XYZ file of C-alpha atoms in Angstrom:
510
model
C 0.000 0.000 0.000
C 1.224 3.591 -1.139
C 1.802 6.290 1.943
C -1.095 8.177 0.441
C -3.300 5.200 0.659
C -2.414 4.093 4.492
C -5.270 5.633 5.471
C -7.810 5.285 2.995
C -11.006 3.847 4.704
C -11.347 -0.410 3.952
C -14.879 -0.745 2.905
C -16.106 -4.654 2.308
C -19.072 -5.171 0.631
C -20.437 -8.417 1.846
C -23.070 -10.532 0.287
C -25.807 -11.585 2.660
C -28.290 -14.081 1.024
C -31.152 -11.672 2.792
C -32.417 -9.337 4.532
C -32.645 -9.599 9.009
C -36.239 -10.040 10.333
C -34.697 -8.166 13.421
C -30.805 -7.127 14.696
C -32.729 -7.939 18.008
C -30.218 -10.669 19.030
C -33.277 -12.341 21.276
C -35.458 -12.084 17.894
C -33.438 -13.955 14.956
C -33.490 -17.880 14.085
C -31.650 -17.011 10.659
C -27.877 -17.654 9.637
C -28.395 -14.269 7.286
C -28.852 -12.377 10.916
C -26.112 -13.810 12.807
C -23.677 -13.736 10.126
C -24.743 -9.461 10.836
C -24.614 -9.769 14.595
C -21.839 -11.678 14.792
C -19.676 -8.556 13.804
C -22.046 -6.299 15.928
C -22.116 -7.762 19.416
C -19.942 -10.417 21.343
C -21.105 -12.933 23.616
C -19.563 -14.689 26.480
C -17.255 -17.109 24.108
C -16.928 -16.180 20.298
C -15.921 -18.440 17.192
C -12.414 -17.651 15.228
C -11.777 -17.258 11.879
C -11.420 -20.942 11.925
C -14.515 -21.647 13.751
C -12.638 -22.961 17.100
C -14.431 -22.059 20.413
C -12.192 -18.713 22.126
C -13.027 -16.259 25.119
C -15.084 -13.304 23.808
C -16.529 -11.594 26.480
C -15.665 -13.325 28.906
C -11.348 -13.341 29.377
C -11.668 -16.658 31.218
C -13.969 -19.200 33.290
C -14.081 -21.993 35.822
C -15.735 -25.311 36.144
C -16.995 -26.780 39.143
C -16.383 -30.430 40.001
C -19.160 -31.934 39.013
C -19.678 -29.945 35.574
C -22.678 -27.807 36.375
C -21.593 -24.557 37.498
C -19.924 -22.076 34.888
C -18.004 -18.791 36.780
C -16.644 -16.201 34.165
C -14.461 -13.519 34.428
C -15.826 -10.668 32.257
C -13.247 -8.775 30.179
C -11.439 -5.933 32.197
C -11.830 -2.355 30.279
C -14.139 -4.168 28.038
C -17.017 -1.269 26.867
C -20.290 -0.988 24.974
C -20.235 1.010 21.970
C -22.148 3.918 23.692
C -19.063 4.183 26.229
C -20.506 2.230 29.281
C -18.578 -0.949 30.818
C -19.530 -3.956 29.744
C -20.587 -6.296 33.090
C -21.538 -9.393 34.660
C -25.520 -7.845 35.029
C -25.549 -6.973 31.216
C -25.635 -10.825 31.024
C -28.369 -11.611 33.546
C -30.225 -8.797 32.150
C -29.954 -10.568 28.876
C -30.174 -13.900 29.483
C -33.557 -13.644 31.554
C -34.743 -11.457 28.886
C -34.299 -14.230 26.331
C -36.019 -16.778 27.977
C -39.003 -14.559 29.101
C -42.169 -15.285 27.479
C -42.869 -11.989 26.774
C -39.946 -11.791 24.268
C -41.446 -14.544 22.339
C -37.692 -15.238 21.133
C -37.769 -18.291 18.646
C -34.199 -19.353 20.812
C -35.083 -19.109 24.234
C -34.844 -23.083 24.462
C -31.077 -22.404 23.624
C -30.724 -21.800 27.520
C -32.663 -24.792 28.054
C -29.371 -26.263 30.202
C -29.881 -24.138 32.648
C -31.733 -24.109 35.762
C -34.769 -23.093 35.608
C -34.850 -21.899 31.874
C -37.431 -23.859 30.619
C -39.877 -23.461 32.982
C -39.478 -19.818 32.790
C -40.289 -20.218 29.000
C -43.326 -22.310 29.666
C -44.882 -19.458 31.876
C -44.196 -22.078 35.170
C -41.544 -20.059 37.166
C -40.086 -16.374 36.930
C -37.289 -14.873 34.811
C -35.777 -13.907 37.945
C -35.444 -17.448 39.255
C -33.220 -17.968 35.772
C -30.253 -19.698 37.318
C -27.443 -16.833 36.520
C -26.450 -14.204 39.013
C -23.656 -11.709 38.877
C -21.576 -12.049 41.754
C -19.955 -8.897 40.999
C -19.338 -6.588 37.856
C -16.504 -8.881 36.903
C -17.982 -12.086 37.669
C -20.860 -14.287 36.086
C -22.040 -17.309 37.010
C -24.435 -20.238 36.007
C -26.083 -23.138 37.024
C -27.033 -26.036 34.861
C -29.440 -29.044 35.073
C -25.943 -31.422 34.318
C -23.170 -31.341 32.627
C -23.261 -30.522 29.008
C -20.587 -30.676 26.352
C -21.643 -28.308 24.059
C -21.890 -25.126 26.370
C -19.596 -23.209 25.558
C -19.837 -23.747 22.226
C -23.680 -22.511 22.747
C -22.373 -19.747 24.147
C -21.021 -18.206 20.623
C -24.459 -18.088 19.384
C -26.408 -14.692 18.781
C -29.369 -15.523 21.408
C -26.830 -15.844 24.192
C -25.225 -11.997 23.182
C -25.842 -9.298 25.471
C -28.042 -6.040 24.849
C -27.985 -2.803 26.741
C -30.593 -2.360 29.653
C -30.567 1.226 29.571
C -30.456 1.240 25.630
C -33.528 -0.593 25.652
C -35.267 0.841 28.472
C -35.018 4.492 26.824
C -35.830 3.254 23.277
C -38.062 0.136 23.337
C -38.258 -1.497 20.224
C -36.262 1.398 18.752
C -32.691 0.115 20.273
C -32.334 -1.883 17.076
C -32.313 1.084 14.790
C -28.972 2.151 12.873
C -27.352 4.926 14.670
C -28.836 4.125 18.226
C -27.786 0.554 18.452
C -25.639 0.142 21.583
C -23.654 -3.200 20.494
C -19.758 -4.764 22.272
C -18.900 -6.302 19.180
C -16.027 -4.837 16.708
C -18.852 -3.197 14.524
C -21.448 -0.595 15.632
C -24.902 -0.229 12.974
C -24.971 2.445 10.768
C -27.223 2.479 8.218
C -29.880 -0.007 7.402
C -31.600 0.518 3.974
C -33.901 -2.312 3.598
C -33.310 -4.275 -0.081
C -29.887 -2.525 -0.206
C -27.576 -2.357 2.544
C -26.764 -2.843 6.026
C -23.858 -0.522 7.131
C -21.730 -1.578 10.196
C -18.253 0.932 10.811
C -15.401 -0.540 12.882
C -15.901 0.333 16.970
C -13.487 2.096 18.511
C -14.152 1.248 21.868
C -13.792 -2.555 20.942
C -11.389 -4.033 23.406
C -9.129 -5.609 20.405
C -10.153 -2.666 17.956
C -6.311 -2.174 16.723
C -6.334 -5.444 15.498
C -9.530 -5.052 13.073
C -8.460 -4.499 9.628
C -11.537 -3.921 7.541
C -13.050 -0.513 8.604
C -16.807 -0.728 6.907
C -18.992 -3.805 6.316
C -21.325 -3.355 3.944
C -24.152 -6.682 4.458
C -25.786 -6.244 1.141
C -28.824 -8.478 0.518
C -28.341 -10.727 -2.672
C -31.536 -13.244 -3.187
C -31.322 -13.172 -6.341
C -27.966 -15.168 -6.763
C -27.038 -14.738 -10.494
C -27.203 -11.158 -10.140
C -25.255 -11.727 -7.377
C -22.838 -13.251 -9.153
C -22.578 -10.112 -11.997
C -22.071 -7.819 -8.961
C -19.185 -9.897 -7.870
C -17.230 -9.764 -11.541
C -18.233 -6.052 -11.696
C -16.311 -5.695 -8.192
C -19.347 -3.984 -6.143
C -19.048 -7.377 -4.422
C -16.013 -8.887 -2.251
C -18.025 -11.899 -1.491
C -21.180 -14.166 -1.402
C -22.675 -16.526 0.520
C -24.237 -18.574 -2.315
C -23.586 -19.349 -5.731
C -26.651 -20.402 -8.478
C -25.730 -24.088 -8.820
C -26.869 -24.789 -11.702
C -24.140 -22.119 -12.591
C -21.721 -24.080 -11.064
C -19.526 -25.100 -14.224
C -19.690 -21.480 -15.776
C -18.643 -20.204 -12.592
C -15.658 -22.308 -11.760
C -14.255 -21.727 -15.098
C -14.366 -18.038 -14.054
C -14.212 -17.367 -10.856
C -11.122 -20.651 -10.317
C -10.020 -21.005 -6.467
C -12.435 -17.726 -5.796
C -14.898 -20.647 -5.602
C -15.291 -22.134 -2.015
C -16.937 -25.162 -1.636
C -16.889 -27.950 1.540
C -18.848 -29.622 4.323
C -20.982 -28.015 6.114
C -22.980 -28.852 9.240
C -26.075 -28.582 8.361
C -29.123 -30.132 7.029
C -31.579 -28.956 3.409
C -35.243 -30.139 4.680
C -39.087 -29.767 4.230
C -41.553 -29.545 6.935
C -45.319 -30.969 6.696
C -47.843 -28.686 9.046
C -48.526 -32.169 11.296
C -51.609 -30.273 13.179
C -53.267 -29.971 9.712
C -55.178 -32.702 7.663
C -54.161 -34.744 6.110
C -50.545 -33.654 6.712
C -51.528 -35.739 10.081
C -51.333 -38.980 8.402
C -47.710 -40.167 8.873
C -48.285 -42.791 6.150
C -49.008 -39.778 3.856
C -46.033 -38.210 4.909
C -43.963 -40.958 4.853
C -45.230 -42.088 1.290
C -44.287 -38.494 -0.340
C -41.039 -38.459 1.372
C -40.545 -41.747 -0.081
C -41.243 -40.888 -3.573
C -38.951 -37.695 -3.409
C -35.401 -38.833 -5.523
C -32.800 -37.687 -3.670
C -30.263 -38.396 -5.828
C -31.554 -36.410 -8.648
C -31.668 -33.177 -6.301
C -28.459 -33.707 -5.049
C -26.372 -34.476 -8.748
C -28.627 -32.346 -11.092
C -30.273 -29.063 -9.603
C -27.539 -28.580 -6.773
C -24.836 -29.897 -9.208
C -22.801 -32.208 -6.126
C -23.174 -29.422 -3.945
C -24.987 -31.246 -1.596
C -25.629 -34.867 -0.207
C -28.860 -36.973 -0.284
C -29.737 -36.909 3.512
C -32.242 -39.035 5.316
C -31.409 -38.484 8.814
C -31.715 -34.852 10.278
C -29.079 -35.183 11.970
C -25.434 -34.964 9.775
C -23.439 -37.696 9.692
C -19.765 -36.760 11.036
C -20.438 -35.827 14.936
C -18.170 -38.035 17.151
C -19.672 -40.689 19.036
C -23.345 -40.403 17.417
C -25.184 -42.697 15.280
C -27.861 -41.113 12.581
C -30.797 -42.667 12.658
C -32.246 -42.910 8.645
C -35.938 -43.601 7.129
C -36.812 -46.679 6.552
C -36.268 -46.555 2.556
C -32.303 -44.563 2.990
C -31.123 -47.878 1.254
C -34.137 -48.661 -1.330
C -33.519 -48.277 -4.914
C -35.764 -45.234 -5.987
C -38.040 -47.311 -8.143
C -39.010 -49.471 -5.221
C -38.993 -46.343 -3.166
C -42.027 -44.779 -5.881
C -43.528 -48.526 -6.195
C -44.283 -48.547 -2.378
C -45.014 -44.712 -1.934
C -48.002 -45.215 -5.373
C -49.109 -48.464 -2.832
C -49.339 -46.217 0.397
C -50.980 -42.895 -1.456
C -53.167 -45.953 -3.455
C -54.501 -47.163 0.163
C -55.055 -43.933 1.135
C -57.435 -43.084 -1.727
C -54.837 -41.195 -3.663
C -53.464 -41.427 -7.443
C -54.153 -39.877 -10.657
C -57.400 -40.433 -11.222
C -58.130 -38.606 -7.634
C -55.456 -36.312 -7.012
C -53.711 -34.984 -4.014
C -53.430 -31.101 -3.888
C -50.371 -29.933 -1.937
C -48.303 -26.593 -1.836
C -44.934 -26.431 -1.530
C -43.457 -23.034 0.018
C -40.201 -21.769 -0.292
C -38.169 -18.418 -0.033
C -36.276 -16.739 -2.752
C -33.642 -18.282 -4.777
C -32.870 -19.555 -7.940
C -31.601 -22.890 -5.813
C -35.009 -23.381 -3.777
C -37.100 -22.811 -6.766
C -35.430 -25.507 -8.954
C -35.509 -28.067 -6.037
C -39.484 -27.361 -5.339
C -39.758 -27.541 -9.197
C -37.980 -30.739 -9.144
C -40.116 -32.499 -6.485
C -42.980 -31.480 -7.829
C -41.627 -33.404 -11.118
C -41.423 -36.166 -9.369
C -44.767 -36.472 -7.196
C -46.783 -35.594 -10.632
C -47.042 -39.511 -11.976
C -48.205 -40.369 -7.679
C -51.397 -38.418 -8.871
C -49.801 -35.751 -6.121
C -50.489 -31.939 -7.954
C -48.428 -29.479 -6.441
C -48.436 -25.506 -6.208
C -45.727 -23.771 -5.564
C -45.228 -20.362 -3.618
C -42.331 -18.353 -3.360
C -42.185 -15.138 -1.103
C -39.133 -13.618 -0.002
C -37.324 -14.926 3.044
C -38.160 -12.408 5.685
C -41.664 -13.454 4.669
C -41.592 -17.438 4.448
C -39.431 -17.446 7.900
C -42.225 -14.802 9.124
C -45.114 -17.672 8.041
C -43.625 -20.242 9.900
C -42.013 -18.885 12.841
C -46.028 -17.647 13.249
C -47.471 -21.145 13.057
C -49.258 -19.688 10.247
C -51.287 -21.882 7.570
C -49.620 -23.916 4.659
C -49.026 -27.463 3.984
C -45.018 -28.314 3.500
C -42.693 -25.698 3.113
C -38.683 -25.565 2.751
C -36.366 -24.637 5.935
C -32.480 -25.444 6.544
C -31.132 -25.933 9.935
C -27.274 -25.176 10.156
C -25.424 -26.431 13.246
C -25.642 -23.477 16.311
C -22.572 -25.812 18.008
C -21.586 -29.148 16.995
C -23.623 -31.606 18.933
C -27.004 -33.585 17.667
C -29.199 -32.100 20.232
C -28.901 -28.847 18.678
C -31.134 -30.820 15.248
C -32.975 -32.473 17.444
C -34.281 -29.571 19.892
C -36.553 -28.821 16.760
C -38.744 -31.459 16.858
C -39.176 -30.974 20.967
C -42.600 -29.578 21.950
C -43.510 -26.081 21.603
C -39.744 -25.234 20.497
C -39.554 -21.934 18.622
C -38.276 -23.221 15.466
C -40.634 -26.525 15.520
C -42.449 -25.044 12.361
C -44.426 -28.481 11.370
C -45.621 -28.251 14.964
C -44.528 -31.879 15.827
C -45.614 -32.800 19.284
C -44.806 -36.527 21.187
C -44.349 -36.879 24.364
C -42.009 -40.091 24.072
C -39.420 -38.094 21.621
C -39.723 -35.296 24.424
C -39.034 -37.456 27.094
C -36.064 -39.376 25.925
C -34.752 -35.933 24.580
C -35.047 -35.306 28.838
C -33.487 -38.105 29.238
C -30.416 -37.350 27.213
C -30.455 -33.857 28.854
C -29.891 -35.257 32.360
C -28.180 -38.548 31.484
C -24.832 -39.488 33.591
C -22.199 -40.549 30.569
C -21.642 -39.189 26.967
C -22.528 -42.505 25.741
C -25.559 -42.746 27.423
C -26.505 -39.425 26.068
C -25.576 -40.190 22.689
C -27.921 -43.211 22.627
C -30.556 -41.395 23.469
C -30.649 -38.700 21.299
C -30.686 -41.778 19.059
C -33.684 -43.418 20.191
C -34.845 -39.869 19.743
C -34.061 -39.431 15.913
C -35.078 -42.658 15.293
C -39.107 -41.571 16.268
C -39.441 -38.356 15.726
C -37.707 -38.282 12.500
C -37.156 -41.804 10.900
C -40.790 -42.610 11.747
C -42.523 -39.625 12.200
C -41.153 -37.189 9.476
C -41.172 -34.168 12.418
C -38.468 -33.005 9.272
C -38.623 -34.198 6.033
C -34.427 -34.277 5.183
C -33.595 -33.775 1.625
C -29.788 -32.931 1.516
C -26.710 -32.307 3.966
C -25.490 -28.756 3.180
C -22.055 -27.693 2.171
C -21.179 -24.445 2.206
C -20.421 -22.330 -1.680
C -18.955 -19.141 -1.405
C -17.385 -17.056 -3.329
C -14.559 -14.628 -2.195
C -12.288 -12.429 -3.788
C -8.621 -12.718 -3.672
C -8.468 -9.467 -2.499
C -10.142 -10.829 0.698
C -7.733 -12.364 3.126
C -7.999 -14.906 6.531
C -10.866 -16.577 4.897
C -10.399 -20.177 6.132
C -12.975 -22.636 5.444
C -15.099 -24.534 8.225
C -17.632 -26.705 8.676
C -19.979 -23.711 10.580
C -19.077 -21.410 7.580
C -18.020 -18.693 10.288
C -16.065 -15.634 8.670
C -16.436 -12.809 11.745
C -15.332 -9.718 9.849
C -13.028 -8.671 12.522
C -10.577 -11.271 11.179
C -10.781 -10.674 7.842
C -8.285 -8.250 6.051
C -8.776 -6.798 2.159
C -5.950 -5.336 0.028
């Protein structure tokens, strides 16, 4: 860099597949929002550029003996962007405030480990009886139900950040809006111009401010991927989250190593409305699932970009065994044979059709897989709709409970563990959008929740995949993810990872 360019201003325009529903941290189930508020605010622990679990925060922390008690250290000197330490009550504040029922956050069963948390959520006990207390400014602590492995790992995700008290208590629902935001993170809000851009500027009263390199984020909303793409060769993008895959050979020939493609912990499904006829009928269910082709998704609309999944859970987690549908190892024609049998018993084929409407938020990627399945239910006398709204929208539907019969949703890993899949299909959880509801699946999830040994826990969650999702379709899994970026050279400390993490604050751009 010339001497007259030291101090130009770093601007990186990042591609966000959409537009946030809210920057309320206690308010957001989408990886488009915390890939924004993961630059804005800082929780207790934070992920890397690599992904791997680090104090954020919090400087340090203690375990007691017997794995249920968690005492941090908050960050000395550490600030809000507004000026005003960062402490141990900012946390209790928060965390009670998630779990609340008044919040109505889609997350508060990511507390669920600690005492008292869900209880609080199901209206049962107080907020205030949320087992956190500060012992002091400096020092936070928390109780769990038992030990669990994944805690701290939990503890990078967006619903766990903190949010100013006296932010929120002047503005209301106001303290989200660019320019009064009070965040910790290395980024403070700007400018939000819905359909356009989302403007974050580096904090200077970040605790590790010297060491951010990039000096304006620019989130910039890009549903519409092979425009996307365009903006990218023009240069008004330095990256994107997703490519058009059926692109995917044009684009590799042009864009070369730019192109990042791996595994990625997460799971491409559909979801039936179960408290709706006849999406009720687990046969049905079972029988269109069935009939779905996999394969064909996987190899020709998302080009080997993905892999044919029936388990929710991904395979790949240490010490856990997927539990698959019945069919996983069927050939497809005996897969369609026995799913024409089912829908035949059932009073379905095409002489007396099925009606069904698939639902699905914006991108060329979605569309072509609804387009595809309804291909393939069309000769099982199964005549599908399709509706496509934009994904503030279609999360808006479902997060509501609102009325439709089987609509897309992805669930990417919020730490690496199965119970973070398998909280879905739990009753009355947030993001439980076919409104599944057993109470054997919940109480062996309960079980694995308080259960003495890893492997014991393991099993469980098993036994718990193995009804709610093998049998009873709570998800319908189509594909395991992996992740398809596509970042400039100019953009460096990129490093791949199976959470497709990039926090901005270790990113750099010549």
């Amino acid at each position: 860099m010339t001497t007259t360019g030291a101090f130009a201003e770093v601007i990186y325009n990042r591609g966000n597949s959409a537009d946030p529903e809210s920057l309320d941290p206690h308010k957001t189930s989408t990886v488009y929002e915390a890939n924004i508020l993961r630059d804005l605010f800082m929780g207790l622990m934070i992920q890397d550029a690599k992904a791997q679990v680090q104090p954020g925060a919090a400087e340090s922390f203690t375990v007691s003996a017997d794995g249920k008690t968690y005492t941090f250290k908050m960050r000395k000197g550490a600030l809000w962007s507004d000026g005003s330490p960062v402490t141990a009550d900012d946390f209790v504040y928060s965390w009670r405030r998630l779990v609340d029922p008044a919040t109505a956050s889609e997350y508060a069963y990511m507390l669920a480990p600690v005492t008292n948390a869900e209880d609080i959520t199901a209206g049962k006990k107080k907020p205030e009886e949320l087992a956190v207390k500060a012992i002091d400014p400096e020092t936070f602590e928390v109780t769990l139900n038992a030990p669990t492995p994944y805690f701290l790992e939990m503890l990078t995700h967006q619903s766990t950040y903190p949010v100013s008290k006296a932010n929120i208590d002047k503005l209301g629902a106001d303290f989200v809006k660019a320019g009064k935001l009070v965040s910790n993170g290395a980024y403070v809000l700007t400018e939000f111009v819905p359909n356009d851009h989302i403007k974050a500027v580096k904090n200077d009263k970040f605790y590790d401010a010297a060491n951010v390199k990039i000096d304006v984020v620019n989130f910039i909303p890009t549903e519409d991927r092979s425009t996307a793409m365009k903006r990218f060769e023009a240069g008004e993008l330095d990256s994107n989250d997703d490519l058009p895959t059926e692109q995917l050979a044009d684009l590799k020939a042009k864009f070369g190593d730019q192109i990042h493609i791996g595994p990625y912990l997460g799971t491409y499904y559909y979801a039936f409305k179960i408290d709706k006829a006849p999406w009720d009928n687990v046969k049905l269910r079972q029988a269109i699932s069935e009939a779905i082709d996999r394969d064909y998704l996987a190899e020709k609309v998302w080009q080997n970009t993905m892999i044919p999944a029936y388990s929710f859970v991904p395979p790949g987690i240490t010490g856990y065994e997927t539990r698959t549908t019945d069919y996983a190892e069927k050939s497809q024609l005996d897969r369609e044979d026995e799913a024409k049998k089912v829908l035949a018993e059932l009073g379905y084929g095409p002489d007396k059709p099925l009606k069904m409407e698939i639902r699905f938020n914006t991108s060329e990627n979605h569309k072509n897989t609804a387009v595809a399945i309804q291909e393939q239910l069309k000769p099982l006398g199964i005549e599908v709709s399709l509706v496509n709204t934009d994904t503030k929208t279609h999360y808006g539907l479902l997060e509501q409970h609102g009325d439709f019969d089987i609509a897309r949703a992805g669930w990417i890993a919020d730490y690496k563990d199965p119970e973070n899949f398998l909280a879905l299909c739990k009753t009355g959880t947030g993001n439980n959008y076919a409104a599944y509801s057993n109470k054997e699946y919940d109480d062996l999830m309960a079980a694995a929740a308080a259960a003495a040994t890893p492997e014991e826990r393991m099993k469980l969650l098993s036994d718990a995949e193995a009804i709610g999702v093998a049998r009873d379709l709570c998800v319908v899994p189509l594909l395991y993810y992996s992740y398809h970026n596509l970042v400039s050279n100019k953009v460096k400390g990129w490093e791949n990872n199976v959470m497709d993490v990039h926090p901005t604050r270790f990113l750099a751009k010549e």
